[in-house]
CSV table of C-alpha atoms in Angstrom, one decimal:
chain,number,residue,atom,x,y,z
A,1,UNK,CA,-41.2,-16.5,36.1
A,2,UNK,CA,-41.1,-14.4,32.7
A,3,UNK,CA,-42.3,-16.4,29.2
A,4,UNK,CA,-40.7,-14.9,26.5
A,5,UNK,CA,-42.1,-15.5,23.0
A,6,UNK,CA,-40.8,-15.6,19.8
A,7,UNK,CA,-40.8,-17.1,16.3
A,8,UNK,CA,-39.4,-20.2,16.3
A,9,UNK,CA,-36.2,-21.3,14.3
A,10,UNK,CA,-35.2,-24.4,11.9
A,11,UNK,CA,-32.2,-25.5,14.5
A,12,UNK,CA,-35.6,-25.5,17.0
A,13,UNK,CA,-37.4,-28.2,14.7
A,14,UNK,CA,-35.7,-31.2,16.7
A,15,UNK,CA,-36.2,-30.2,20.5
A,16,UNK,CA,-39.4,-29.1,19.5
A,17,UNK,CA,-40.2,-32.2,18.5
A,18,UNK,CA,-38.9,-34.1,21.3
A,19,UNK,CA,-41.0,-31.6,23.6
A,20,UNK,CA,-44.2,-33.0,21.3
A,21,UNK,CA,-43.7,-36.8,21.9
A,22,UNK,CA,-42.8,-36.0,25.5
A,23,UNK,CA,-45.8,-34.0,26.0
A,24,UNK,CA,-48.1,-36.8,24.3
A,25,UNK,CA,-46.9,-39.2,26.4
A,26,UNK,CA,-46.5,-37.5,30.0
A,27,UNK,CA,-50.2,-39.1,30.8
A,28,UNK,CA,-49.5,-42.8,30.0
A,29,UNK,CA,-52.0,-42.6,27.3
A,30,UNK,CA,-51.6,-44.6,23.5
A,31,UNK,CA,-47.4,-44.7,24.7
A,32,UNK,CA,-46.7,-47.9,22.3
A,33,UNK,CA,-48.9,-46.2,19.9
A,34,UNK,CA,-47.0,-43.1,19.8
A,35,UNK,CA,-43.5,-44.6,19.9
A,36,UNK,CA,-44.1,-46.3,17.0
A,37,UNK,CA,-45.9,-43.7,15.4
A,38,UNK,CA,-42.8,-41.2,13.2
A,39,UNK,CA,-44.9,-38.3,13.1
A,40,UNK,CA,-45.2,-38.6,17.3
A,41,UNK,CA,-41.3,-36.8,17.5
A,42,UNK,CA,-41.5,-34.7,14.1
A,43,UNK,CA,-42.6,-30.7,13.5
A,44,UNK,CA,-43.0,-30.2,10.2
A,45,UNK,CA,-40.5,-27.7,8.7
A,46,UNK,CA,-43.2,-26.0,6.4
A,47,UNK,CA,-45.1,-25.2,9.2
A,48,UNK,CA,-42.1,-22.8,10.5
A,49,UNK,CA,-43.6,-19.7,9.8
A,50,UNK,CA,-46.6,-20.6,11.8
A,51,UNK,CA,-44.9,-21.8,15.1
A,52,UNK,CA,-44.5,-19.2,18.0
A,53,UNK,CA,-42.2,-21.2,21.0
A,54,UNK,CA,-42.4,-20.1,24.6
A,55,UNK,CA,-39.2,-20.2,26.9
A,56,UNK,CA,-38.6,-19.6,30.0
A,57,UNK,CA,-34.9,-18.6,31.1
A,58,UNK,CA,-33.6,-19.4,27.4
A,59,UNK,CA,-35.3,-23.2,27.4
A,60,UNK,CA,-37.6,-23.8,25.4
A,61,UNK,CA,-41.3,-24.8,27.7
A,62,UNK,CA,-43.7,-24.8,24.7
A,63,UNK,CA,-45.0,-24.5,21.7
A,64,UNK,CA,-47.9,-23.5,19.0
A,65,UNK,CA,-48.9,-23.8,15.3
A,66,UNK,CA,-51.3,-21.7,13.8
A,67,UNK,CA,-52.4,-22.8,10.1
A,68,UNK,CA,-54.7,-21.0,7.9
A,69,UNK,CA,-58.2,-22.6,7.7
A,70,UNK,CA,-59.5,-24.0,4.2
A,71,UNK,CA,-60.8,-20.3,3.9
A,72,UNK,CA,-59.4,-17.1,5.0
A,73,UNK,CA,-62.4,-16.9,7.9
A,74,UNK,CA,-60.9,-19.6,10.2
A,75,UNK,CA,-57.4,-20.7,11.6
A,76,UNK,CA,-56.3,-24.2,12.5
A,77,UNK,CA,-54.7,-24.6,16.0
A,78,UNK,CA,-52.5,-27.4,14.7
A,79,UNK,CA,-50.3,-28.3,17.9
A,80,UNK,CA,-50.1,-26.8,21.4
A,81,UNK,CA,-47.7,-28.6,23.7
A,82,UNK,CA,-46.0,-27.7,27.0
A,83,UNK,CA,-43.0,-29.5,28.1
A,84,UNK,CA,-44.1,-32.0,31.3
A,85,UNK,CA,-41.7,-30.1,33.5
A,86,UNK,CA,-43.4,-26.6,33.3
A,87,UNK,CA,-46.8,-28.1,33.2
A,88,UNK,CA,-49.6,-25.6,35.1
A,89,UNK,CA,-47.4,-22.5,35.0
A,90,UNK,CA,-49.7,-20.6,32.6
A,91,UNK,CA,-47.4,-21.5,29.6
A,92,UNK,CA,-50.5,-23.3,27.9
A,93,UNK,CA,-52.8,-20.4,28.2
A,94,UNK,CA,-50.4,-17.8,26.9
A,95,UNK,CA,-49.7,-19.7,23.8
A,96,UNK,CA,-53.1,-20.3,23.0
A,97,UNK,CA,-54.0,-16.5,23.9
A,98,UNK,CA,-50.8,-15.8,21.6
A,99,UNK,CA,-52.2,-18.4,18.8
A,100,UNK,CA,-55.7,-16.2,18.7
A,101,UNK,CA,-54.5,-12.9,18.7
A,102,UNK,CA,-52.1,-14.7,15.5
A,103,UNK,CA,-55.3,-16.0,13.9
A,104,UNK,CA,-57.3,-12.5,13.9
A,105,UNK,CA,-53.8,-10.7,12.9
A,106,UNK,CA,-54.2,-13.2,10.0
A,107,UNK,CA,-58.2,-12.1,9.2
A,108,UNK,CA,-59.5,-15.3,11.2
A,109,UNK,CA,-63.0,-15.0,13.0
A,110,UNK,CA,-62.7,-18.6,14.2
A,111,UNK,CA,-60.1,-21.1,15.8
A,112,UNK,CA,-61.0,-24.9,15.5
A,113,UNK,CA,-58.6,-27.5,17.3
A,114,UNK,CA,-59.4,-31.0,18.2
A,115,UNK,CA,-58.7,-31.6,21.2
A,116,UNK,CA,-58.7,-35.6,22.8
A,117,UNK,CA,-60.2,-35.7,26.1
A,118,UNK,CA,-57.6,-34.8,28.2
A,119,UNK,CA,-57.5,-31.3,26.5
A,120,UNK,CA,-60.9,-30.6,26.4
A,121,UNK,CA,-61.2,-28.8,29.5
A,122,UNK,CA,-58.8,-26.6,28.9
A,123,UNK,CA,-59.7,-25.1,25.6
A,124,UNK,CA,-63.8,-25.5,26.9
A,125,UNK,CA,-62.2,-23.2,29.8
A,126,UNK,CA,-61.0,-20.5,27.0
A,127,UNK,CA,-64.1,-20.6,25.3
A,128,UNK,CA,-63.6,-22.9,22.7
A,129,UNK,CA,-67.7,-25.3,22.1
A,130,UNK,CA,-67.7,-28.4,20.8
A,131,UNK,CA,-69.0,-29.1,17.3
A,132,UNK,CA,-67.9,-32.5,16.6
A,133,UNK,CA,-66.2,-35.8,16.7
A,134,UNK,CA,-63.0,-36.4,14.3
A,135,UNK,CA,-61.5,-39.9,14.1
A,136,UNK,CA,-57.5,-39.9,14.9
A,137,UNK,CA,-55.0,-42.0,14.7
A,138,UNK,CA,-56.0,-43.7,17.8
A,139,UNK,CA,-59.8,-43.1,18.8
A,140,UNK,CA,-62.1,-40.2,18.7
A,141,UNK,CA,-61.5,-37.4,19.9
A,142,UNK,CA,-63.3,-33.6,19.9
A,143,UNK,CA,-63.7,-30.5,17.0
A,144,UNK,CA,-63.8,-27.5,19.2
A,145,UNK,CA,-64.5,-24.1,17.7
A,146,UNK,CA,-64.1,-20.3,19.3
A,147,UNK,CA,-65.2,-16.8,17.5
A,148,UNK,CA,-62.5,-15.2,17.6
A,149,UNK,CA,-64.1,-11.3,16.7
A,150,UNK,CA,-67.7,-10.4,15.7
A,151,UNK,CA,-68.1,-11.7,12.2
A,152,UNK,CA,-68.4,-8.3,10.2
């Protein structure tokens, strides 16, 4: 099964949000929550230029955001989702690998995401440490940092 990568596109902005809300509900969690929630189905068309979307066999599987941090030594991992249907098929990993090697192309030395507790284990798995607790929309849930490079 070959991923290919590449930037993603305004006409992408609706099935990529789709692909979000069905991600974030796949494990039954917060489901009222999220339907009623706007933001839950929406990828924010400033954020184009930061979006990388995996496909497989021209559908789109997945995708990530990678923002700039408050300053130019950290990136955000804003979103990371993976369609339900192509779930544990290394799309995940190879985003977030992709998202990294982004964040250093962009002068990053760290990656923060928060993660809810689901997630956790994954990005723990890539190396990403915990370094605090962030209220969300609908409970607490994990700041998770990686280095990225030796800071010079």
């Amino acid at each position: 099964m070959q991923i290919h990568l590449r930037e993603a596109r305004e006409a992408d902005l609706t099935e990529l949000g789709e692909l979000k809300f069905r991600a974030s509900v796949a494990w039954g969690d917060f489901v009222e929550e999220l339907q009623n929630l706007p933001d839950a189905r929406h990828v924010s068309r400033e954020h184009l230029p930061h979006i990388i979307v995996a496909e497989l066999e021209g559908t789109i599987a997945g995708f990530v955001t990678i923002l700039p941090g408050d300053d130019a030594s950290h990136a955000e991992l804003e979103d990371l989702f993976v369609a339900p249907s192509f779930w544990r098929n290394g799309i995940g990993a190879k985003l977030l690998a992709t998202a990294e090697a982004r964040a250093v192309v962009l002068g990053a030395a760290r990656m923060h995401v928060v993660a809810n507790e689901r997630a956790r284990l994954f990005y723990e798995a890539a190396g990403y440490r915990l370094i605090g607790m962030v209220q969300t929309d609908f409970a607490s849930a994990r700041e998770l940092c990686k280095s990225l490079r030796p800071v010079q």
